[in-house]
PDB file of C-alpha atoms in Angstrom:
ATOM      1  CA  MET Z 596     -31.724 -18.869  13.718  1.00 46.00           C
ATOM      2  CA  ILE Z 597     -31.693 -20.084  10.152  1.00 53.00           C
ATOM      3  CA  HIS Z 598     -31.191 -23.830   9.936  1.00 54.00           C
ATOM      4  CA  ASP Z 599     -28.576 -24.105   7.193  1.00 77.00           C
ATOM      5  CA  PHE Z 600     -26.188 -21.590   8.736  1.00 83.00           C
ATOM      6  CA  SER Z 601     -22.635 -22.841   8.492  1.00 89.00           C
ATOM      7  CA  PRO Z 602     -20.178 -20.779  10.514  1.00 93.00           C
ATOM      8  CA  ILE Z 603     -17.072 -22.616   9.280  1.00 96.00           C
ATOM      9  CA  SER Z 604     -17.606 -21.956   5.567  1.00 95.00           C
ATOM     10  CA  ALA Z 605     -18.590 -18.370   6.377  1.00 97.00           C
ATOM     11  CA  LEU Z 606     -15.350 -17.862   8.326  1.00 98.00           C
ATOM     12  CA  LEU Z 607     -13.212 -19.593   5.669  1.00 98.00           C
ATOM     13  CA  GLY Z 608     -14.861 -17.569   2.906  1.00 98.00           C
ATOM     14  CA  GLY Z 609     -14.238 -14.427   4.914  1.00 98.00           C
ATOM     15  CA  ILE Z 610     -10.568 -15.356   5.363  1.00 98.00           C
ATOM     16  CA  ALA Z 611     -10.264 -15.800   1.573  1.00 98.00           C
ATOM     17  CA  ILE Z 612     -11.763 -12.324   1.077  1.00 98.00           C
ATOM     18  CA  GLY Z 613      -9.363 -10.839   3.645  1.00 98.00           C
ATOM     19  CA  LEU Z 614      -6.438 -12.607   1.945  1.00 98.00           C
ATOM     20  CA  ALA Z 615      -7.525 -11.242  -1.417  1.00 98.00           C
ATOM     21  CA  ALA Z 616      -7.500  -7.737   0.054  1.00 98.00           C
ATOM     22  CA  ALA Z 617      -4.033  -8.356   1.547  1.00 98.00           C
ATOM     23  CA  VAL Z 618      -2.692  -9.702  -1.767  1.00 98.00           C
ATOM     24  CA  LEU Z 619      -4.013  -6.724  -3.744  1.00 98.00           C
ATOM     25  CA  TRP Z 620      -2.574  -4.300  -1.192  1.00 98.00           C
ATOM     26  CA  SER Z 621       0.872  -5.866  -0.816  1.00 97.00           C
ATOM     27  CA  GLY Z 622       1.090  -6.628  -4.534  1.00 97.00           C
ATOM     28  CA  LEU Z 623      -0.366  -3.551  -6.172  1.00 97.00           C
ATOM     29  CA  GLY Z 624      -0.865  -1.130  -3.307  1.00 97.00           C
ATOM     30  CA  ARG Z 625      -4.559  -0.871  -4.058  1.00 97.00           C
ATOM     31  CA  ILE Z 626      -7.644  -1.183  -1.877  1.00 97.00           C
ATOM     32  CA  ALA Z 627      -9.857  -4.160  -2.743  1.00 97.00           C
ATOM     33  CA  GLY Z 628     -13.069  -2.191  -2.986  1.00 97.00           C
ATOM     34  CA  ILE Z 629     -15.241  -3.560  -5.730  1.00 98.00           C
ATOM     35  CA  SER Z 630     -17.267  -0.413  -6.440  1.00 98.00           C
ATOM     36  CA  GLY Z 631     -14.058   1.623  -6.663  1.00 97.00           C
ATOM     37  CA  ILE Z 632     -12.248  -0.887  -8.871  1.00 98.00           C
ATOM     38  CA  LEU Z 633     -15.243  -1.071 -11.216  1.00 98.00           C
ATOM     39  CA  GLY Z 634     -16.400   2.558 -11.094  1.00 97.00           C
ATOM     40  CA  GLY Z 635     -12.824   3.793 -11.318  1.00 96.00           C
ATOM     41  CA  LEU Z 636     -12.695   2.388 -14.845  1.00 96.00           C
ATOM     42  CA  ALA Z 637     -14.677   5.431 -15.944  1.00 95.00           C
ATOM     43  CA  THR Z 638     -11.877   7.840 -15.106  1.00 93.00           C
ATOM     44  CA  ALA Z 639      -8.795   5.604 -14.933  1.00 94.00           C
ATOM     45  CA  ARG Z 640      -5.697   6.677 -16.840  1.00 94.00           C
ATOM     46  CA  ARG Z 641      -3.808   4.365 -19.170  1.00 91.00           C
ATOM     47  CA  GLY Z 642      -1.793   1.938 -17.111  1.00 90.00           C
ATOM     48  CA  ASP Z 643      -4.423   1.988 -14.376  1.00 95.00           C
ATOM     49  CA  ILE Z 644      -7.018  -0.006 -16.309  1.00 97.00           C
ATOM     50  CA  ALA Z 645      -5.643  -3.492 -16.928  1.00 97.00           C
ATOM     51  CA  TRP Z 646      -5.281  -4.516 -13.273  1.00 98.00           C
ATOM     52  CA  ARG Z 647      -8.904  -3.548 -12.615  1.00 98.00           C
ATOM     53  CA  ILE Z 648     -10.093  -5.740 -15.466  1.00 98.00           C
ATOM     54  CA  ALA Z 649      -7.855  -8.627 -14.367  1.00 98.00           C
ATOM     55  CA  PHE Z 650      -9.211  -8.435 -10.818  1.00 98.00           C
ATOM     56  CA  LEU Z 651     -12.847  -8.272 -11.947  1.00 98.00           C
ATOM     57  CA  LEU Z 652     -12.360 -11.133 -14.421  1.00 98.00           C
ATOM     58  CA  GLY Z 653     -10.877 -13.278 -11.662  1.00 98.00           C
ATOM     59  CA  MET Z 654     -13.867 -12.521  -9.478  1.00 98.00           C
ATOM     60  CA  ILE Z 655     -16.425 -13.303 -12.185  1.00 97.00           C
ATOM     61  CA  ALA Z 656     -14.562 -16.498 -13.142  1.00 97.00           C
ATOM     62  CA  ALA Z 657     -14.493 -17.850  -9.581  1.00 97.00           C
ATOM     63  CA  PRO Z 658     -18.004 -19.368  -9.335  1.00 96.00           C
ATOM     64  CA  PRO Z 659     -17.892 -21.121 -12.744  1.00 96.00           C
ATOM     65  CA  LEU Z 660     -14.409 -22.458 -11.925  1.00 95.00           C
ATOM     66  CA  LEU Z 661     -15.714 -23.822  -8.632  1.00 93.00           C
ATOM     67  CA  LEU Z 662     -18.455 -25.585 -10.588  1.00 93.00           C
ATOM     68  CA  LEU Z 663     -15.924 -27.038 -13.049  1.00 93.00           C
ATOM     69  CA  ALA Z 664     -13.836 -28.264 -10.136  1.00 92.00           C
ATOM     70  CA  GLY Z 665     -16.800 -30.339  -9.020  1.00 87.00           C
ATOM     71  CA  GLY Z 666     -18.439 -27.941  -6.632  1.00 83.00           C
ATOM     72  CA  SER Z 667     -22.203 -27.728  -6.418  1.00 85.00           C
ATOM     73  CA  MET Z 668     -24.138 -24.872  -7.995  1.00 87.00           C
ATOM     74  CA  PRO Z 669     -24.243 -22.102  -5.399  1.00 88.00           C
ATOM     75  CA  THR Z 670     -27.726 -21.252  -4.197  1.00 89.00           C
ATOM     76  CA  ILE Z 671     -28.839 -17.862  -5.459  1.00 92.00           C
ATOM     77  CA  THR Z 672     -32.267 -16.693  -4.447  1.00 93.00           C
ATOM     78  CA  VAL Z 673     -32.896 -13.263  -5.862  1.00 91.00           C
ATOM     79  CA  THR Z 674     -36.072 -11.315  -6.525  1.00 88.00           C
ATOM     80  CA  SER Z 675     -37.311 -11.475 -10.093  1.00 85.00           C
ATOM     81  CA  ALA Z 676     -39.219  -8.176  -9.883  1.00 93.00           C
ATOM     82  CA  PRO Z 677     -37.534  -5.987 -12.529  1.00 95.00           C
ATOM     83  CA  GLY Z 678     -38.568  -2.751 -10.788  1.00 96.00           C
ATOM     84  CA  LEU Z 679     -36.820  -3.770  -7.561  1.00 96.00           C
ATOM     85  CA  LEU Z 680     -33.728  -4.988  -9.398  1.00 97.00           C
ATOM     86  CA  ILE Z 681     -33.433  -1.744 -11.352  1.00 98.00           C
ATOM     87  CA  ALA Z 682     -34.115   0.555  -8.386  1.00 98.00           C
ATOM     88  CA  GLY Z 683     -31.705  -1.458  -6.228  1.00 98.00           C
ATOM     89  CA  GLY Z 684     -28.997  -1.484  -8.888  1.00 98.00           C
ATOM     90  CA  LEU Z 685     -29.248   2.258  -9.555  1.00 98.00           C
ATOM     91  CA  LEU Z 686     -29.061   3.080  -5.845  1.00 98.00           C
ATOM     92  CA  VAL Z 687     -26.151   0.711  -5.257  1.00 98.00           C
ATOM     93  CA  GLY Z 688     -24.222   2.053  -8.265  1.00 98.00           C
ATOM     94  CA  PHE Z 689     -24.803   5.738  -7.513  1.00 98.00           C
ATOM     95  CA  GLY Z 690     -24.562   5.423  -3.732  1.00 98.00           C
ATOM     96  CA  THR Z 691     -21.302   3.468  -3.637  1.00 98.00           C
ATOM     97  CA  ARG Z 692     -19.611   6.002  -5.941  1.00 98.00           C
ATOM     98  CA  LEU Z 693     -20.936   8.996  -4.025  1.00 97.00           C
ATOM     99  CA  GLY Z 694     -19.999   7.446  -0.681  1.00 97.00           C
ATOM    100  CA  GLY Z 695     -16.607   6.293  -1.928  1.00 96.00           C
ATOM    101  CA  GLY Z 696     -17.013   2.593  -1.261  1.00 97.00           C
ATOM    102  CA  CYS Z 697     -19.141  -0.460  -0.630  1.00 97.00           C
ATOM    103  CA  THR Z 698     -19.139  -3.503   1.619  1.00 97.00           C
ATOM    104  CA  SER Z 699     -15.625  -4.443   0.544  1.00 97.00           C
ATOM    105  CA  GLY Z 700     -13.922  -1.033   0.311  1.00 97.00           C
ATOM    106  CA  HIS Z 701     -15.448   0.478   3.445  1.00 98.00           C
ATOM    107  CA  GLY Z 702     -16.699  -2.682   5.171  1.00 97.00           C
ATOM    108  CA  VAL Z 703     -13.647  -4.946   4.891  1.00 98.00           C
ATOM    109  CA  CYS Z 704     -10.634  -2.821   3.899  1.00 97.00           C
ATOM    110  CA  GLY Z 705     -11.705   0.412   5.591  1.00 97.00           C
ATOM    111  CA  LEU Z 706     -12.511  -1.261   8.908  1.00 97.00           C
ATOM    112  CA  ALA Z 707      -9.219  -3.207   8.684  1.00 98.00           C
ATOM    113  CA  ARG Z 708      -7.353   0.093   8.212  1.00 97.00           C
ATOM    114  CA  GLY Z 709      -9.242   1.681  11.069  1.00 96.00           C
ATOM    115  CA  SER Z 710     -10.553   4.448   8.797  1.00 97.00           C
ATOM    116  CA  ARG Z 711     -13.022   6.751  10.519  1.00 97.00           C
ATOM    117  CA  ARG Z 712     -14.833   7.452   7.248  1.00 97.00           C
ATOM    118  CA  SER Z 713     -15.270   3.738   6.650  1.00 98.00           C
ATOM    119  CA  ILE Z 714     -16.552   3.059  10.162  1.00 98.00           C
ATOM    120  CA  VAL Z 715     -19.198   5.764   9.693  1.00 98.00           C
ATOM    121  CA  ALA Z 716     -20.070   4.591   6.162  1.00 98.00           C
ATOM    122  CA  THR Z 717     -20.370   0.946   7.230  1.00 98.00           C
ATOM    123  CA  ALA Z 718     -22.614   1.803  10.173  1.00 98.00           C
ATOM    124  CA  LEU Z 719     -24.799   3.966   7.901  1.00 98.00           C
ATOM    125  CA  PHE Z 720     -25.222   1.527   5.031  1.00 98.00           C
ATOM    126  CA  MET Z 721     -25.860  -1.370   7.406  1.00 98.00           C
ATOM    127  CA  ALA Z 722     -28.510   0.668   9.229  1.00 98.00           C
ATOM    128  CA  ALA Z 723     -30.095   1.913   5.990  1.00 98.00           C
ATOM    129  CA  ALA Z 724     -30.178  -1.615   4.567  1.00 98.00           C
ATOM    130  CA  ALA Z 725     -31.643  -3.141   7.733  1.00 98.00           C
ATOM    131  CA  THR Z 726     -34.279  -0.393   7.852  1.00 98.00           C
ATOM    132  CA  THR Z 727     -35.148  -1.002   4.191  1.00 97.00           C
ATOM    133  CA  VAL Z 728     -35.501  -4.749   4.742  1.00 96.00           C
ATOM    134  CA  PHE Z 729     -37.670  -4.083   7.785  1.00 95.00           C
ATOM    135  CA  LEU Z 730     -39.954  -1.734   5.866  1.00 95.00           C
ATOM    136  CA  VAL Z 731     -40.220  -3.989   2.827  1.00 93.00           C
ATOM    137  CA  ARG Z 732     -40.637  -7.281   4.666  1.00 90.00           C
ATOM    138  CA  HIS Z 733     -42.486  -6.442   7.814  1.00 89.00           C
ATOM    139  CA  LEU Z 734     -44.327  -3.219   7.116  1.00 86.00           C
ATOM    140  CA  ILE Z 735     -45.210  -3.531   3.459  1.00 82.00           C
ATOM    141  CA  GLY Z 736     -44.843  -7.298   3.587  1.00 69.00           C
ATOM    142  CA  ALA Z 737     -44.560  -7.459  -0.170  1.00 55.00           C
ATOM    143  CA  LEU Z 738     -41.476  -9.575  -0.575  1.00 51.00           C
ATOM    144  CA  SER Z 739     -39.658 -12.358   1.089  1.00 48.00           C
TER     145      SER Z 739
ATOM    146  CA  MET R1163       2.657  -8.945 -16.136  1.00 88.00           C
ATOM    147  CA  ARG R1164       3.291  -9.888 -12.542  1.00 93.00           C
ATOM    148  CA  ALA R1165       0.969  -7.118 -11.436  1.00 96.00           C
ATOM    149  CA  LEU R1166      -1.820  -8.396 -13.669  1.00 97.00           C
ATOM    150  CA  LEU R1167      -1.425 -11.975 -12.475  1.00 98.00           C
ATOM    151  CA  THR R1168      -1.471 -10.762  -8.873  1.00 98.00           C
ATOM    152  CA  ALA R1169      -4.662  -8.787  -9.533  1.00 98.00           C
ATOM    153  CA  LEU R1170      -6.224 -11.796 -11.260  1.00 98.00           C
ATOM    154  CA  ALA R1171      -5.289 -14.059  -8.336  1.00 98.00           C
ATOM    155  CA  ALA R1172      -6.676 -11.569  -5.826  1.00 98.00           C
ATOM    156  CA  GLY R1173      -9.924 -11.347  -7.809  1.00 98.00           C
ATOM    157  CA  LEU R1174     -10.203 -15.121  -7.972  1.00 98.00           C
ATOM    158  CA  LEU R1175      -9.592 -15.448  -4.252  1.00 98.00           C
ATOM    159  CA  PHE R1176     -12.176 -12.737  -3.582  1.00 98.00           C
ATOM    160  CA  GLY R1177     -14.742 -14.492  -5.776  1.00 98.00           C
ATOM    161  CA  LEU R1178     -14.045 -17.861  -4.173  1.00 97.00           C
ATOM    162  CA  GLY R1179     -14.518 -16.295  -0.752  1.00 98.00           C
ATOM    163  CA  LEU R1180     -17.833 -14.720  -1.739  1.00 97.00           C
ATOM    164  CA  THR R1181     -19.067 -17.985  -3.230  1.00 96.00           C
ATOM    165  CA  GLY R1182     -17.800 -20.308  -0.517  1.00 95.00           C
ATOM    166  CA  SER R1183     -19.176 -18.170   2.266  1.00 96.00           C
ATOM    167  CA  GLY R1184     -22.646 -17.973   0.734  1.00 94.00           C
ATOM    168  CA  MET R1185     -22.483 -14.177   0.324  1.00 96.00           C
ATOM    169  CA  ILE R1186     -23.192 -14.618  -3.387  1.00 96.00           C
ATOM    170  CA  ASP R1187     -26.782 -15.458  -2.377  1.00 96.00           C
ATOM    171  CA  PRO R1188     -28.902 -12.309  -1.825  1.00 97.00           C
ATOM    172  CA  ALA R1189     -31.367 -14.278   0.324  1.00 96.00           C
ATOM    173  CA  ARG R1190     -28.594 -14.915   2.852  1.00 96.00           C
ATOM    174  CA  VAL R1191     -27.571 -11.275   2.915  1.00 97.00           C
ATOM    175  CA  LEU R1192     -31.184 -10.172   3.375  1.00 96.00           C
ATOM    176  CA  GLY R1193     -31.432 -12.783   6.138  1.00 96.00           C
ATOM    177  CA  PHE R1194     -28.605 -10.984   7.937  1.00 97.00           C
ATOM    178  CA  LEU R1195     -30.161  -7.561   7.393  1.00 97.00           C
ATOM    179  CA  ASP R1196     -33.568  -8.783   8.577  1.00 96.00           C
ATOM    180  CA  VAL R1197     -33.012  -8.298  12.279  1.00 94.00           C
ATOM    181  CA  ALA R1198     -36.732  -8.627  13.004  1.00 93.00           C
ATOM    182  CA  GLY R1199     -37.093 -11.940  11.158  1.00 90.00           C
ATOM    183  CA  ILE R1200     -35.232 -15.253  11.197  1.00 90.00           C
ATOM    184  CA  TRP R1201     -31.765 -13.795  11.601  1.00 93.00           C
ATOM    185  CA  ASP R1202     -28.950 -15.297   9.542  1.00 95.00           C
ATOM    186  CA  PRO R1203     -25.561 -14.469  11.135  1.00 96.00           C
ATOM    187  CA  THR R1204     -23.488 -15.582   8.113  1.00 96.00           C
ATOM    188  CA  LEU R1205     -22.410 -12.071   7.051  1.00 97.00           C
ATOM    189  CA  ALA R1206     -21.084 -11.338  10.533  1.00 97.00           C
ATOM    190  CA  PHE R1207     -18.909 -14.470  10.397  1.00 97.00           C
ATOM    191  CA  VAL R1208     -17.639 -13.514   6.945  1.00 98.00           C
ATOM    192  CA  MET R1209     -16.639 -10.090   8.260  1.00 98.00           C
ATOM    193  CA  ALA R1210     -15.065 -11.708  11.317  1.00 98.00           C
ATOM    194  CA  GLY R1211     -12.917 -13.797   8.975  1.00 98.00           C
ATOM    195  CA  ALA R1212     -12.115 -11.054   6.473  1.00 98.00           C
ATOM    196  CA  VAL R1213     -11.351  -7.985   8.592  1.00 98.00           C
ATOM    197  CA  PRO R1214      -8.573  -9.428  10.821  1.00 98.00           C
ATOM    198  CA  VAL R1215      -6.815 -11.048   7.846  1.00 98.00           C
ATOM    199  CA  ALA R1216      -6.977  -7.825   5.825  1.00 98.00           C
ATOM    200  CA  MET R1217      -5.803  -5.910   8.922  1.00 98.00           C
ATOM    201  CA  LEU R1218      -2.786  -8.210   9.175  1.00 97.00           C
ATOM    202  CA  GLY R1219      -2.077  -7.565   5.492  1.00 97.00           C
ATOM    203  CA  PHE R1220      -2.115  -3.790   6.027  1.00 97.00           C
ATOM    204  CA  ARG R1221       0.005  -4.073   9.195  1.00 97.00           C
ATOM    205  CA  LEU R1222       2.664  -6.314   7.656  1.00 95.00           C
ATOM    206  CA  THR R1223       3.298  -3.858   4.838  1.00 95.00           C
ATOM    207  CA  ARG R1224       3.428  -0.791   7.068  1.00 93.00           C
ATOM    208  CA  HIS R1225       7.201  -0.456   6.933  1.00 92.00           C
ATOM    209  CA  ARG R1226       7.569  -1.218   3.275  1.00 94.00           C
ATOM    210  CA  SER R1227       8.025   1.710   0.954  1.00 93.00           C
ATOM    211  CA  ALA R1228       6.320   0.134  -2.064  1.00 95.00           C
ATOM    212  CA  PRO R1229       4.166  -2.868  -2.935  1.00 96.00           C
ATOM    213  CA  CYS R1230       5.748  -5.833  -4.773  1.00 93.00           C
ATOM    214  CA  CYS R1231       4.564  -5.064  -8.278  1.00 93.00           C
ATOM    215  CA  ALA R1232       3.718  -1.357  -8.308  1.00 94.00           C
ATOM    216  CA  SER R1233       5.482   1.916  -7.560  1.00 93.00           C
ATOM    217  CA  GLU R1234       3.484   3.054  -4.530  1.00 95.00           C
ATOM    218  CA  PHE R1235       0.784   2.266  -2.023  1.00 96.00           C
ATOM    219  CA  GLN R1236      -2.364   4.212  -2.859  1.00 94.00           C
ATOM    220  CA  ALA R1237      -4.199   4.545   0.417  1.00 92.00           C
ATOM    221  CA  PRO R1238      -7.262   6.775   0.547  1.00 92.00           C
ATOM    222  CA  THR R1239      -6.226  10.134   1.960  1.00 89.00           C
ATOM    223  CA  ARG R1240      -9.489  11.858   2.792  1.00 90.00           C
ATOM    224  CA  SER R1241     -10.571  11.802   6.390  1.00 89.00           C
ATOM    225  CA  ALA R1242     -13.557  14.174   6.571  1.00 94.00           C
ATOM    226  CA  ILE R1243     -16.994  12.770   7.292  1.00 95.00           C
ATOM    227  CA  ASP R1244     -18.729  14.825   4.605  1.00 95.00           C
ATOM    228  CA  ARG R1245     -22.199  14.942   3.108  1.00 95.00           C
ATOM    229  CA  SER R1246     -21.215  12.791   0.121  1.00 95.00           C
ATOM    230  CA  LEU R1247     -20.026  10.006   2.394  1.00 97.00           C
ATOM    231  CA  VAL R1248     -23.193  10.087   4.478  1.00 98.00           C
ATOM    232  CA  ALA R1249     -25.649  10.428   1.575  1.00 98.00           C
ATOM    233  CA  GLY R1250     -23.817   7.858  -0.545  1.00 98.00           C
ATOM    234  CA  ALA R1251     -23.701   5.273   2.233  1.00 98.00           C
ATOM    235  CA  ILE R1252     -27.418   5.707   2.953  1.00 98.00           C
ATOM    236  CA  LEU R1253     -28.429   5.466  -0.740  1.00 98.00           C
ATOM    237  CA  PHE R1254     -26.235   2.401  -1.160  1.00 98.00           C
ATOM    238  CA  GLY R1255     -27.758   0.831   1.946  1.00 98.00           C
ATOM    239  CA  ILE R1256     -31.298   1.337   0.651  1.00 98.00           C
ATOM    240  CA  GLY R1257     -30.433  -0.307  -2.677  1.00 98.00           C
ATOM    241  CA  TRP R1258     -28.620  -3.141  -0.894  1.00 98.00           C
ATOM    242  CA  GLY R1259     -31.640  -3.740   1.318  1.00 98.00           C
ATOM    243  CA  LEU R1260     -34.046  -3.777  -1.651  1.00 97.00           C
ATOM    244  CA  VAL R1261     -32.318  -6.662  -3.444  1.00 97.00           C
ATOM    245  CA  GLY R1262     -29.576  -8.098  -1.229  1.00 97.00           C
ATOM    246  CA  TYR R1263     -26.802  -7.586  -3.769  1.00 98.00           C
ATOM    247  CA  CYS R1264     -23.829  -5.318  -3.162  1.00 97.00           C
ATOM    248  CA  PRO R1265     -21.284  -4.785  -5.976  1.00 98.00           C
ATOM    249  CA  GLY R1266     -18.957  -7.739  -5.209  1.00 98.00           C
ATOM    250  CA  PRO R1267     -21.508 -10.558  -5.004  1.00 98.00           C
ATOM    251  CA  ALA R1268     -23.511  -9.143  -7.935  1.00 98.00           C
ATOM    252  CA  LEU R1269     -20.447  -9.169 -10.195  1.00 98.00           C
ATOM    253  CA  ALA R1270     -19.267 -12.567  -8.976  1.00 97.00           C
ATOM    254  CA  ALA R1271     -22.728 -14.031  -9.659  1.00 97.00           C
ATOM    255  CA  LEU R1272     -22.681 -12.732 -13.258  1.00 95.00           C
ATOM    256  CA  GLY R1273     -20.830 -15.838 -14.393  1.00 89.00           C
ATOM    257  CA  LEU R1274     -23.696 -18.053 -13.238  1.00 93.00           C
ATOM    258  CA  GLY R1275     -25.948 -16.606 -15.911  1.00 90.00           C
ATOM    259  CA  ARG R1276     -29.037 -15.435 -14.033  1.00 93.00           C
ATOM    260  CA  THR R1277     -31.185 -12.860 -15.794  1.00 96.00           C
ATOM    261  CA  ALA R1278     -31.957 -11.090 -12.509  1.00 97.00           C
ATOM    262  CA  THR R1279     -28.244 -10.683 -11.790  1.00 97.00           C
ATOM    263  CA  GLY R1280     -27.731  -9.220 -15.253  1.00 97.00           C
ATOM    264  CA  ILE R1281     -30.547  -6.696 -14.789  1.00 98.00           C
ATOM    265  CA  PHE R1282     -29.156  -5.643 -11.402  1.00 98.00           C
ATOM    266  CA  VAL R1283     -25.585  -5.244 -12.692  1.00 98.00           C
ATOM    267  CA  GLY R1284     -26.839  -3.269 -15.714  1.00 98.00           C
ATOM    268  CA  ALA R1285     -28.715  -0.886 -13.428  1.00 98.00           C
ATOM    269  CA  MET R1286     -25.704  -0.653 -11.104  1.00 98.00           C
ATOM    270  CA  LEU R1287     -23.450   0.356 -14.017  1.00 98.00           C
ATOM    271  CA  ALA R1288     -26.077   2.912 -15.037  1.00 98.00           C
ATOM    272  CA  GLY R1289     -26.085   4.279 -11.474  1.00 98.00           C
ATOM    273  CA  MET R1290     -22.295   4.624 -11.602  1.00 98.00           C
ATOM    274  CA  ALA R1291     -22.527   6.342 -14.983  1.00 98.00           C
ATOM    275  CA  ILE R1292     -25.165   8.773 -13.668  1.00 98.00           C
ATOM    276  CA  PHE R1293     -22.782   9.580 -10.834  1.00 97.00           C
ATOM    277  CA  GLU R1294     -19.940  10.345 -13.259  1.00 96.00           C
ATOM    278  CA  ILE R1295     -22.191  12.583 -15.358  1.00 96.00           C
ATOM    279  CA  ALA R1296     -23.569  14.393 -12.293  1.00 95.00           C
ATOM    280  CA  ARG R1297     -20.078  14.932 -10.934  1.00 93.00           C
ATOM    281  CA  ARG R1298     -18.871  16.498 -14.155  1.00 90.00           C
ATOM    282  CA  ARG R1299     -21.932  18.696 -14.445  1.00 89.00           C
ATOM    283  CA  TRP R1300     -22.095  19.828 -10.855  1.00 85.00           C
ATOM    284  CA  PRO R1301     -18.582  19.401  -9.462  1.00 80.00           C
ATOM    285  CA  TRP R1302     -19.291  19.479  -5.753  1.00 72.00           C
ATOM    286  CA  GLN R1303     -15.790  18.534  -4.836  1.00 64.00           C
ATOM    287  CA  PRO R1304     -12.410  18.701  -6.540  1.00 53.00           C
ATOM    288  CA  LYS R1305     -11.485  15.102  -7.099  1.00 55.00           C
ATOM    289  CA  ARG R1306     -13.057  11.898  -5.933  1.00 53.00           C
ATOM    290  CA  GLU R1307     -11.036   9.078  -4.722  1.00 56.00           C
ATOM    291  CA  SER R1308     -11.915   5.544  -5.575  1.00 53.00           C
ATOM    292  CA  ARG R1309     -11.585   2.525  -3.460  1.00 52.00           C
TER     293      ARG R1309
END
C-alpha cells in the first residue's frame, strides 16, 4: 500500500463531492456530471448556459482559493509527454460525450441513483482504465 | 440569481472535494487504477464518501415536485445499455488510464496553472467538439442527453 494514503481526507473530500451533487440536484434539478455540464454547453439553449458556467467557475476557483486560505499547494504529478496528454484528452472528451457521462455523472450520481446504465458504464471505464494502466506500466513499461 | 449562486456553491464544493481528497493528482488516480502495482485505495474511499451522500440527496428530494431554484428535476431518462454507452465508456477509460485525468479533476486543476493540464483540457475540449460534429454528420440517435 502507498505510504501517504490518508483515508480520512479521502472520505471527507468524497463527502464534499456527494454534497455538491446533492446541492445541484435539490437546487437546480441537475446531475453533477462534469462532462455533461461542460459538453452540454455546445448545445445548451439560452437560460441553460449560465448555471453551467457558474458551476465550472466554482470548481476551477476551488484550488486557488484553498491556497489563498493558507492551504498547501496540492501535489499534481502528471505526465509531460504531449502525445499522451493529447491522446488522453481526446479520448476522454469524445468518450465521455458518447457514453453520456464520466466519473462524476455515471460514477457518483449514476451509482447513487441506482442507474443500470451508470453501473455498466462505471464498470466498463474502470476496467478499461485499469487495463490501460497495466499495459502501459507493466507491459510496455514506458511510464510511471 | 439564486440558481446561479447555488450552482457556483456546488461547483466550489465539488472542487474542494476533489482537491482535499487528492483526486486532483493524476498520480494518485493512476495508483488506484494500477491494480498490479503499489495500489492506492484513495479513489475507493472518495467514492465511499461521495455515493452515499449523493444517494441521500436524491432520496430526500424524491417527493418534491420541483427543485428549489428551477422549474423541474431533469433526471436522465434513457435506460437502454446501447452501443454508444459501451463504446463511450471504454474510450473514456482508455484516455483516463493514459493520463490519470478525468474531466472534473482536469478542470479543477486548471487554476493551478500547469502546462500539462492545459494541454489535456484543450485536447478534451477538442474531443468533445469532434463528438458534436460527428453526431451532426452521422446522427446515430435522435437526441443525446447530457449529464
